[in-house]
Short mmCIF file of N, CA and C and ligand atoms in Angstrom, two decimals:
data_model
loop_
_atom_site.label_atom_id
_atom_site.label_comp_id
_atom_site.label_asym_id
_atom_site.label_seq_id
_atom_site.Cartn_x
_atom_site.Cartn_y
_atom_site.Cartn_z
N MET B 291 0.84 -1.20 0.00
CA MET B 291 0.00 0.00 0.00
C MET B 291 0.88 1.25 0.00
N SER B 292 0.53 2.24 -0.80
CA SER B 292 1.37 3.44 -0.86
C SER B 292 1.07 4.36 0.32
N ALA B 293 2.07 5.14 0.74
CA ALA B 293 1.91 6.07 1.85
C ALA B 293 1.00 7.22 1.43
N SER B 294 0.40 7.86 2.43
CA SER B 294 -0.55 8.93 2.12
C SER B 294 0.14 10.30 2.20
N TYR B 295 -0.58 11.32 1.77
CA TYR B 295 -0.07 12.69 1.78
C TYR B 295 -0.14 13.26 3.19
N ASP B 296 0.97 13.85 3.64
CA ASP B 296 1.02 14.49 4.96
C ASP B 296 0.92 16.01 4.78
N PRO B 297 -0.20 16.62 5.17
CA PRO B 297 -0.36 18.06 4.94
C PRO B 297 0.56 18.93 5.78
N GLN B 298 1.34 18.32 6.68
CA GLN B 298 2.30 19.09 7.49
C GLN B 298 3.69 19.13 6.86
N ASN B 299 3.85 18.59 5.65
CA ASN B 299 5.18 18.67 5.03
C ASN B 299 5.51 20.13 4.71
N ILE B 300 6.80 20.43 4.62
CA ILE B 300 7.25 21.83 4.52
C ILE B 300 6.74 22.52 3.25
N PHE B 301 6.59 21.80 2.16
CA PHE B 301 6.11 22.46 0.95
C PHE B 301 4.62 22.79 1.05
N ALA B 302 3.86 21.94 1.76
CA ALA B 302 2.45 22.27 2.01
C ALA B 302 2.37 23.54 2.85
N LYS B 303 3.28 23.68 3.81
CA LYS B 303 3.29 24.89 4.65
C LYS B 303 3.66 26.12 3.82
N ILE B 304 4.59 25.96 2.89
CA ILE B 304 4.93 27.07 1.99
C ILE B 304 3.71 27.45 1.16
N LEU B 305 3.00 26.46 0.63
CA LEU B 305 1.81 26.74 -0.19
C LEU B 305 0.74 27.46 0.61
N ARG B 306 0.62 27.12 1.90
CA ARG B 306 -0.40 27.77 2.75
C ARG B 306 0.09 29.10 3.31
N GLY B 307 1.35 29.47 3.03
CA GLY B 307 1.89 30.72 3.56
C GLY B 307 2.34 30.61 5.01
N GLU B 308 2.44 29.39 5.52
CA GLU B 308 2.87 29.20 6.92
C GLU B 308 4.39 29.14 7.05
N ALA B 309 5.07 28.94 5.93
CA ALA B 309 6.53 28.96 5.89
C ALA B 309 6.94 29.82 4.70
N GLY B 310 8.09 30.44 4.81
CA GLY B 310 8.53 31.35 3.75
C GLY B 310 9.27 30.62 2.64
N CYS B 311 9.44 31.32 1.55
CA CYS B 311 10.27 30.83 0.45
C CYS B 311 10.69 32.03 -0.38
N VAL B 312 11.71 31.84 -1.20
CA VAL B 312 12.08 32.87 -2.18
C VAL B 312 11.38 32.48 -3.48
N ARG B 313 10.26 33.15 -3.72
CA ARG B 313 9.39 32.78 -4.83
C ARG B 313 9.97 33.24 -6.16
N VAL B 314 9.80 32.39 -7.15
CA VAL B 314 10.24 32.72 -8.51
C VAL B 314 9.04 32.96 -9.41
N ASP B 315 8.03 32.12 -9.28
CA ASP B 315 6.89 32.20 -10.19
C ASP B 315 5.73 31.43 -9.59
N GLU B 316 4.54 31.79 -10.05
CA GLU B 316 3.34 31.11 -9.56
C GLU B 316 2.28 31.21 -10.64
N ASP B 317 1.49 30.16 -10.80
CA ASP B 317 0.29 30.25 -11.63
C ASP B 317 -0.81 29.45 -10.94
N GLU B 318 -1.90 29.17 -11.65
CA GLU B 318 -3.05 28.51 -11.00
C GLU B 318 -2.69 27.15 -10.42
N VAL B 319 -1.76 26.47 -11.07
CA VAL B 319 -1.49 25.08 -10.69
C VAL B 319 -0.13 24.86 -10.05
N SER B 320 0.75 25.85 -10.10
CA SER B 320 2.13 25.59 -9.67
C SER B 320 2.73 26.76 -8.90
N LEU B 321 3.76 26.42 -8.12
CA LEU B 321 4.59 27.42 -7.45
C LEU B 321 6.04 27.01 -7.70
N ALA B 322 6.87 28.01 -8.03
CA ALA B 322 8.30 27.78 -8.22
C ALA B 322 9.06 28.65 -7.23
N PHE B 323 10.02 28.06 -6.53
CA PHE B 323 10.80 28.81 -5.53
C PHE B 323 12.21 28.24 -5.46
N MET B 324 13.10 29.04 -4.86
CA MET B 324 14.50 28.64 -4.80
C MET B 324 14.69 27.52 -3.78
N ASP B 325 15.49 26.51 -4.15
CA ASP B 325 15.86 25.47 -3.19
C ASP B 325 16.76 26.08 -2.12
N ILE B 326 16.44 25.79 -0.87
CA ILE B 326 17.15 26.42 0.25
C ILE B 326 18.55 25.85 0.45
N MET B 327 18.78 24.66 -0.10
CA MET B 327 20.13 24.04 -0.06
C MET B 327 20.54 23.74 -1.50
N PRO B 328 20.80 24.79 -2.27
CA PRO B 328 20.98 24.60 -3.71
C PRO B 328 22.19 23.75 -4.06
N ARG B 329 21.97 22.89 -5.04
CA ARG B 329 23.07 22.05 -5.52
C ARG B 329 23.80 22.72 -6.68
N ALA B 330 23.24 23.86 -7.11
CA ALA B 330 23.88 24.72 -8.12
C ALA B 330 23.28 26.11 -7.91
N GLU B 331 24.00 27.14 -8.30
CA GLU B 331 23.43 28.48 -8.22
C GLU B 331 22.25 28.56 -9.17
N GLY B 332 21.10 28.99 -8.67
CA GLY B 332 19.91 29.06 -9.51
C GLY B 332 19.05 27.80 -9.48
N HIS B 333 19.25 26.96 -8.47
CA HIS B 333 18.49 25.71 -8.30
C HIS B 333 17.06 26.05 -7.86
N VAL B 334 16.09 25.71 -8.69
CA VAL B 334 14.68 26.03 -8.45
C VAL B 334 13.89 24.73 -8.27
N LEU B 335 12.87 24.80 -7.42
CA LEU B 335 11.91 23.70 -7.27
C LEU B 335 10.57 24.14 -7.84
N VAL B 336 9.93 23.26 -8.58
CA VAL B 336 8.59 23.52 -9.10
C VAL B 336 7.65 22.49 -8.49
N ILE B 337 6.58 22.98 -7.84
CA ILE B 337 5.66 22.07 -7.16
C ILE B 337 4.23 22.34 -7.63
N PRO B 338 3.40 21.29 -7.62
CA PRO B 338 1.98 21.51 -7.90
C PRO B 338 1.28 22.07 -6.67
N LYS B 339 0.23 22.83 -6.89
CA LYS B 339 -0.56 23.32 -5.75
C LYS B 339 -1.46 22.22 -5.18
N THR B 340 -1.73 21.23 -5.99
CA THR B 340 -2.54 20.11 -5.52
C THR B 340 -1.73 19.25 -4.56
N ALA B 341 -2.44 18.60 -3.63
CA ALA B 341 -1.79 17.75 -2.62
C ALA B 341 -1.39 16.42 -3.25
N ALA B 342 -0.15 16.34 -3.67
CA ALA B 342 0.36 15.09 -4.25
C ALA B 342 1.66 14.74 -3.54
N ARG B 343 1.77 13.50 -3.08
CA ARG B 343 2.98 13.05 -2.37
C ARG B 343 4.16 12.96 -3.32
N ASN B 344 3.90 12.39 -4.48
CA ASN B 344 4.95 12.26 -5.49
C ASN B 344 4.31 11.82 -6.82
N LEU B 345 5.13 11.30 -7.71
CA LEU B 345 4.65 10.96 -9.05
C LEU B 345 3.56 9.88 -9.03
N PHE B 346 3.52 9.08 -7.96
CA PHE B 346 2.63 7.93 -7.93
C PHE B 346 1.18 8.31 -7.67
N ASP B 347 0.92 9.41 -6.95
CA ASP B 347 -0.46 9.69 -6.58
C ASP B 347 -1.05 10.92 -7.27
N ILE B 348 -0.26 11.67 -8.04
CA ILE B 348 -0.87 12.79 -8.77
C ILE B 348 -1.63 12.21 -9.97
N SER B 349 -2.78 12.81 -10.27
CA SER B 349 -3.54 12.32 -11.42
C SER B 349 -2.84 12.73 -12.71
N ALA B 350 -3.06 11.97 -13.75
CA ALA B 350 -2.42 12.29 -15.04
C ALA B 350 -2.84 13.68 -15.53
N PRO B 351 -4.12 14.07 -15.41
CA PRO B 351 -4.47 15.43 -15.87
C PRO B 351 -3.77 16.52 -15.06
N GLU B 352 -3.63 16.32 -13.74
CA GLU B 352 -2.95 17.34 -12.92
C GLU B 352 -1.46 17.40 -13.26
N LEU B 353 -0.87 16.25 -13.53
CA LEU B 353 0.54 16.23 -13.94
C LEU B 353 0.70 16.96 -15.27
N ALA B 354 -0.24 16.73 -16.16
CA ALA B 354 -0.18 17.38 -17.48
C ALA B 354 -0.30 18.90 -17.35
N ARG B 355 -1.04 19.37 -16.37
CA ARG B 355 -1.19 20.82 -16.16
C ARG B 355 0.06 21.42 -15.50
N LEU B 356 0.81 20.58 -14.78
CA LEU B 356 2.02 21.06 -14.11
C LEU B 356 3.20 21.19 -15.07
N MET B 357 3.29 20.30 -16.03
CA MET B 357 4.53 20.21 -16.82
C MET B 357 4.84 21.47 -17.64
N PRO B 358 3.84 22.22 -18.13
CA PRO B 358 4.21 23.47 -18.80
C PRO B 358 4.94 24.44 -17.88
N ALA B 359 4.60 24.42 -16.59
CA ALA B 359 5.31 25.29 -15.64
C ALA B 359 6.76 24.82 -15.48
N VAL B 360 6.96 23.52 -15.44
CA VAL B 360 8.33 22.98 -15.35
C VAL B 360 9.14 23.42 -16.58
N GLN B 361 8.53 23.34 -17.74
CA GLN B 361 9.22 23.75 -18.96
C GLN B 361 9.52 25.25 -18.94
N ARG B 362 8.53 26.03 -18.51
CA ARG B 362 8.71 27.49 -18.46
C ARG B 362 9.87 27.86 -17.52
N ILE B 363 9.92 27.21 -16.36
CA ILE B 363 10.99 27.50 -15.41
C ILE B 363 12.34 27.00 -15.94
N ALA B 364 12.36 25.84 -16.57
CA ALA B 364 13.62 25.33 -17.11
C ALA B 364 14.19 26.30 -18.14
N ARG B 365 13.31 26.82 -19.00
CA ARG B 365 13.79 27.79 -19.99
C ARG B 365 14.32 29.06 -19.31
N ALA B 366 13.61 29.52 -18.29
CA ALA B 366 14.02 30.76 -17.61
C ALA B 366 15.30 30.56 -16.80
N VAL B 367 15.46 29.38 -16.19
CA VAL B 367 16.69 29.08 -15.46
C VAL B 367 17.87 29.06 -16.43
N LYS B 368 17.66 28.45 -17.59
CA LYS B 368 18.76 28.36 -18.57
C LYS B 368 19.17 29.76 -19.00
N SER B 369 18.19 30.59 -19.39
CA SER B 369 18.59 31.89 -19.90
C SER B 369 18.95 32.86 -18.78
N GLY B 370 18.19 32.85 -17.68
CA GLY B 370 18.47 33.79 -16.59
C GLY B 370 19.81 33.55 -15.93
N MET B 371 20.20 32.27 -15.82
CA MET B 371 21.47 31.94 -15.16
C MET B 371 22.60 31.78 -16.17
N ALA B 372 22.31 32.05 -17.44
CA ALA B 372 23.31 31.87 -18.51
C ALA B 372 23.91 30.46 -18.43
N ALA B 373 23.04 29.47 -18.24
CA ALA B 373 23.49 28.08 -18.14
C ALA B 373 23.67 27.49 -19.53
N GLU B 374 24.53 26.47 -19.60
CA GLU B 374 24.73 25.77 -20.88
C GLU B 374 23.71 24.64 -21.03
N GLY B 375 23.18 24.18 -19.92
CA GLY B 375 22.18 23.11 -19.94
C GLY B 375 21.41 23.13 -18.64
N VAL B 376 20.40 22.27 -18.57
CA VAL B 376 19.56 22.17 -17.38
C VAL B 376 19.27 20.69 -17.12
N VAL B 377 19.35 20.30 -15.85
CA VAL B 377 18.97 18.95 -15.44
C VAL B 377 17.68 19.05 -14.64
N LEU B 378 16.74 18.15 -14.93
CA LEU B 378 15.56 17.97 -14.09
C LEU B 378 15.77 16.73 -13.24
N GLN B 379 15.44 16.85 -11.94
CA GLN B 379 15.46 15.68 -11.06
C GLN B 379 14.13 15.60 -10.33
N GLN B 380 13.66 14.38 -10.11
CA GLN B 380 12.38 14.20 -9.42
C GLN B 380 12.44 12.84 -8.72
N PHE B 381 12.40 12.87 -7.38
CA PHE B 381 12.62 11.66 -6.58
C PHE B 381 11.30 11.16 -5.98
N ASN B 382 11.17 9.84 -5.87
CA ASN B 382 9.93 9.24 -5.38
C ASN B 382 10.19 8.22 -4.28
N GLU B 383 9.68 8.56 -3.08
CA GLU B 383 9.81 7.73 -1.87
C GLU B 383 11.27 7.73 -1.37
N SER B 384 11.43 7.37 -0.12
CA SER B 384 12.75 7.46 0.52
C SER B 384 13.82 6.68 -0.24
N ALA B 385 13.47 5.50 -0.66
CA ALA B 385 14.45 4.68 -1.38
C ALA B 385 14.81 5.30 -2.73
N GLY B 386 13.92 6.15 -3.22
CA GLY B 386 14.18 6.86 -4.47
C GLY B 386 14.82 8.21 -4.26
N GLY B 387 15.21 8.50 -3.02
CA GLY B 387 15.92 9.76 -2.73
C GLY B 387 15.02 10.90 -2.30
N GLN B 388 13.71 10.64 -2.15
CA GLN B 388 12.79 11.73 -1.76
C GLN B 388 12.90 12.01 -0.27
N VAL B 389 13.00 13.30 0.05
CA VAL B 389 13.10 13.75 1.44
C VAL B 389 11.86 14.55 1.85
N VAL B 390 11.36 15.38 0.94
CA VAL B 390 10.14 16.15 1.20
C VAL B 390 9.01 15.51 0.40
N PHE B 391 7.93 15.15 1.11
CA PHE B 391 6.90 14.33 0.50
C PHE B 391 5.73 15.16 -0.03
N HIS B 392 6.09 16.11 -0.87
CA HIS B 392 5.14 16.82 -1.75
C HIS B 392 5.85 16.84 -3.10
N LEU B 393 5.17 16.37 -4.12
CA LEU B 393 5.79 16.25 -5.45
C LEU B 393 6.55 17.52 -5.83
N HIS B 394 7.77 17.36 -6.30
CA HIS B 394 8.54 18.51 -6.77
C HIS B 394 9.53 18.10 -7.84
N PHE B 395 9.76 19.06 -8.73
CA PHE B 395 10.77 18.90 -9.77
C PHE B 395 11.91 19.85 -9.46
N HIS B 396 13.12 19.31 -9.40
CA HIS B 396 14.32 20.13 -9.29
C HIS B 396 14.70 20.62 -10.68
N VAL B 397 14.96 21.92 -10.80
CA VAL B 397 15.47 22.49 -12.05
C VAL B 397 16.86 23.01 -11.76
N LEU B 398 17.86 22.35 -12.33
CA LEU B 398 19.26 22.61 -11.99
C LEU B 398 20.02 23.12 -13.20
N PRO B 399 20.47 24.38 -13.15
CA PRO B 399 21.30 24.87 -14.26
C PRO B 399 22.66 24.18 -14.24
N ARG B 400 23.20 23.91 -15.41
CA ARG B 400 24.50 23.23 -15.49
C ARG B 400 25.43 23.96 -16.46
N TRP B 401 26.70 23.94 -16.11
CA TRP B 401 27.76 24.50 -16.93
C TRP B 401 28.84 23.43 -17.06
N SER B 402 29.45 23.36 -18.23
CA SER B 402 30.52 22.38 -18.43
C SER B 402 31.59 22.57 -17.37
N GLY B 403 32.00 21.46 -16.76
CA GLY B 403 33.10 21.51 -15.79
C GLY B 403 32.69 21.96 -14.40
N VAL B 404 31.41 22.28 -14.19
CA VAL B 404 30.95 22.69 -12.86
C VAL B 404 30.11 21.55 -12.28
N ALA B 405 30.62 20.90 -11.25
CA ALA B 405 29.92 19.76 -10.65
C ALA B 405 28.78 20.24 -9.78
N LEU B 406 27.75 19.41 -9.65
CA LEU B 406 26.70 19.69 -8.66
C LEU B 406 27.29 19.56 -7.26
N ARG B 407 26.82 20.42 -6.35
CA ARG B 407 27.19 20.26 -4.95
C ARG B 407 26.46 19.04 -4.38
N PRO B 408 27.00 18.43 -3.32
CA PRO B 408 26.29 17.30 -2.73
C PRO B 408 24.94 17.73 -2.14
N PRO B 409 23.96 16.83 -2.06
CA PRO B 409 22.68 17.18 -1.46
C PRO B 409 22.83 17.39 0.05
N GLY B 410 21.90 18.12 0.63
CA GLY B 410 21.83 18.22 2.09
C GLY B 410 22.53 19.42 2.68
N GLY B 411 22.83 20.41 1.91
CA GLY B 411 23.34 21.63 2.53
C GLY B 411 24.61 22.14 1.91
N PRO B 412 25.09 23.28 2.38
CA PRO B 412 24.56 24.09 3.46
C PRO B 412 23.34 24.92 3.03
N ILE B 413 22.59 25.40 4.04
CA ILE B 413 21.47 26.30 3.78
C ILE B 413 22.02 27.65 3.33
N VAL B 414 21.42 28.19 2.28
CA VAL B 414 21.82 29.51 1.75
C VAL B 414 20.77 30.53 2.18
N GLN B 415 21.24 31.67 2.63
CA GLN B 415 20.33 32.71 3.12
C GLN B 415 19.49 33.30 2.00
N ALA B 416 18.30 33.77 2.37
CA ALA B 416 17.33 34.26 1.39
C ALA B 416 17.91 35.39 0.53
N ALA B 417 18.71 36.26 1.14
CA ALA B 417 19.26 37.39 0.38
C ALA B 417 20.12 36.91 -0.78
N GLU B 418 20.86 35.83 -0.57
CA GLU B 418 21.71 35.30 -1.63
C GLU B 418 20.86 34.57 -2.68
N LEU B 419 19.86 33.84 -2.23
CA LEU B 419 18.95 33.16 -3.17
C LEU B 419 18.22 34.18 -4.03
N GLU B 420 17.91 35.31 -3.43
CA GLU B 420 17.15 36.35 -4.12
C GLU B 420 17.91 36.88 -5.34
N VAL B 421 19.23 36.94 -5.25
CA VAL B 421 20.04 37.42 -6.39
C VAL B 421 19.77 36.55 -7.62
N HIS B 422 19.74 35.24 -7.41
CA HIS B 422 19.51 34.33 -8.53
C HIS B 422 18.04 34.34 -8.94
N ALA B 423 17.15 34.42 -7.95
CA ALA B 423 15.71 34.45 -8.26
C ALA B 423 15.39 35.66 -9.14
N ALA B 424 16.03 36.78 -8.87
CA ALA B 424 15.76 37.99 -9.67
C ALA B 424 16.14 37.78 -11.13
N LYS B 425 17.26 37.10 -11.35
CA LYS B 425 17.70 36.83 -12.73
C LYS B 425 16.70 35.91 -13.43
N ILE B 426 16.20 34.93 -12.71
CA ILE B 426 15.27 33.96 -13.31
C ILE B 426 13.91 34.64 -13.56
N ARG B 427 13.49 35.48 -12.63
CA ARG B 427 12.23 36.23 -12.84
C ARG B 427 12.34 37.15 -14.06
N ALA B 428 13.50 37.78 -14.22
CA ALA B 428 13.69 38.65 -15.38
C ALA B 428 13.61 37.84 -16.68
N ALA B 429 14.17 36.65 -16.65
CA ALA B 429 14.10 35.79 -17.84
C ALA B 429 12.66 35.36 -18.12
N LEU B 430 11.91 35.11 -17.06
CA LEU B 430 10.49 34.75 -17.24
C LEU B 430 9.73 35.92 -17.87
N ALA B 431 10.02 37.12 -17.42
CA ALA B 431 9.33 38.29 -17.93
C ALA B 431 9.64 38.52 -19.41
N ALA B 432 10.80 38.05 -19.83
CA ALA B 432 11.22 38.24 -21.22
C ALA B 432 10.72 37.13 -22.14
N GLN B 433 10.09 36.08 -21.59
CA GLN B 433 9.65 34.94 -22.42
C GLN B 433 8.49 35.32 -23.32
P1 AMP T 45 14.14 15.69 -2.31
O1 AMP T 45 12.86 15.35 -1.58
O2 AMP T 45 15.21 14.67 -2.14
O3 AMP T 45 13.89 15.99 -3.77
O4 AMP T 45 14.77 16.97 -1.66
C1 AMP T 45 13.99 18.02 -1.15
C2 AMP T 45 14.62 19.32 -1.55
O5 AMP T 45 13.90 20.35 -0.91
C3 AMP T 45 16.09 19.50 -1.18
O6 AMP T 45 16.81 19.92 -2.32
C4 AMP T 45 16.06 20.59 -0.11
O7 AMP T 45 17.19 21.42 -0.15
C5 AMP T 45 14.80 21.33 -0.46
N1 AMP T 45 14.16 22.01 0.65
C6 AMP T 45 13.85 21.51 1.86
N2 AMP T 45 13.24 22.42 2.63
C7 AMP T 45 13.14 23.54 1.88
C8 AMP T 45 12.58 24.84 2.09
N3 AMP T 45 12.01 25.17 3.26
N4 AMP T 45 12.65 25.74 1.09
C9 AMP T 45 13.23 25.42 -0.07
N5 AMP T 45 13.76 24.21 -0.35
C10 AMP T 45 13.71 23.28 0.61
#
C-alpha cells in the first residue's frame, strides 16, 4: 500500500503561507521557488498546488497541467542563469531519494566543468537566493 499525503510537510506549509520561500513564479497550478540548499546556483523547485505526495499519486491530468510550468521555469533558469544546460530531477519515496513528500521537480542549471554540490546543505540565506531568483524572474518576464 502506498503512503498517504502528509499536509504538514514543509512544501504544504509554503503553499499555505505558513513557511517562507524565495518565490520565482506562480500560476493557477504551480509554485516555483529557490531550493534552500541549492546544488547549483539558480536551483529552483517547481511544485503543484494540488496535494500530491509524489509521481505515484498525482492524477495524469494534474501532472499534465504542471509540466508546462516545469518547462517554463527550465527555460528561464537556462537563460536567466546563462546556463549551458539544465537537469531535471524528481525523486519518489525514501528509497528513491525523496526527502520532502510533496511532489517537486528540481530544475538545476549546469555549466561544463561545474559539478553539482552534494545534497543536504549548506542552507543559503534568502538574500543570496534572491540574487539568482531575480535573474530567473527577469528571464520569465522576457519569455
Ligand atoms: P528531495 O525530496 O530529495 O527531492 O529533496 C527536497 C529538496 O527540498 C532539497 O533539495 C532541499 O534542499 C529542499 N528544501 C527543503 N526544505 C526547503 C525549504 N524550506 N525551502 C526550499 N527548499 C527546501
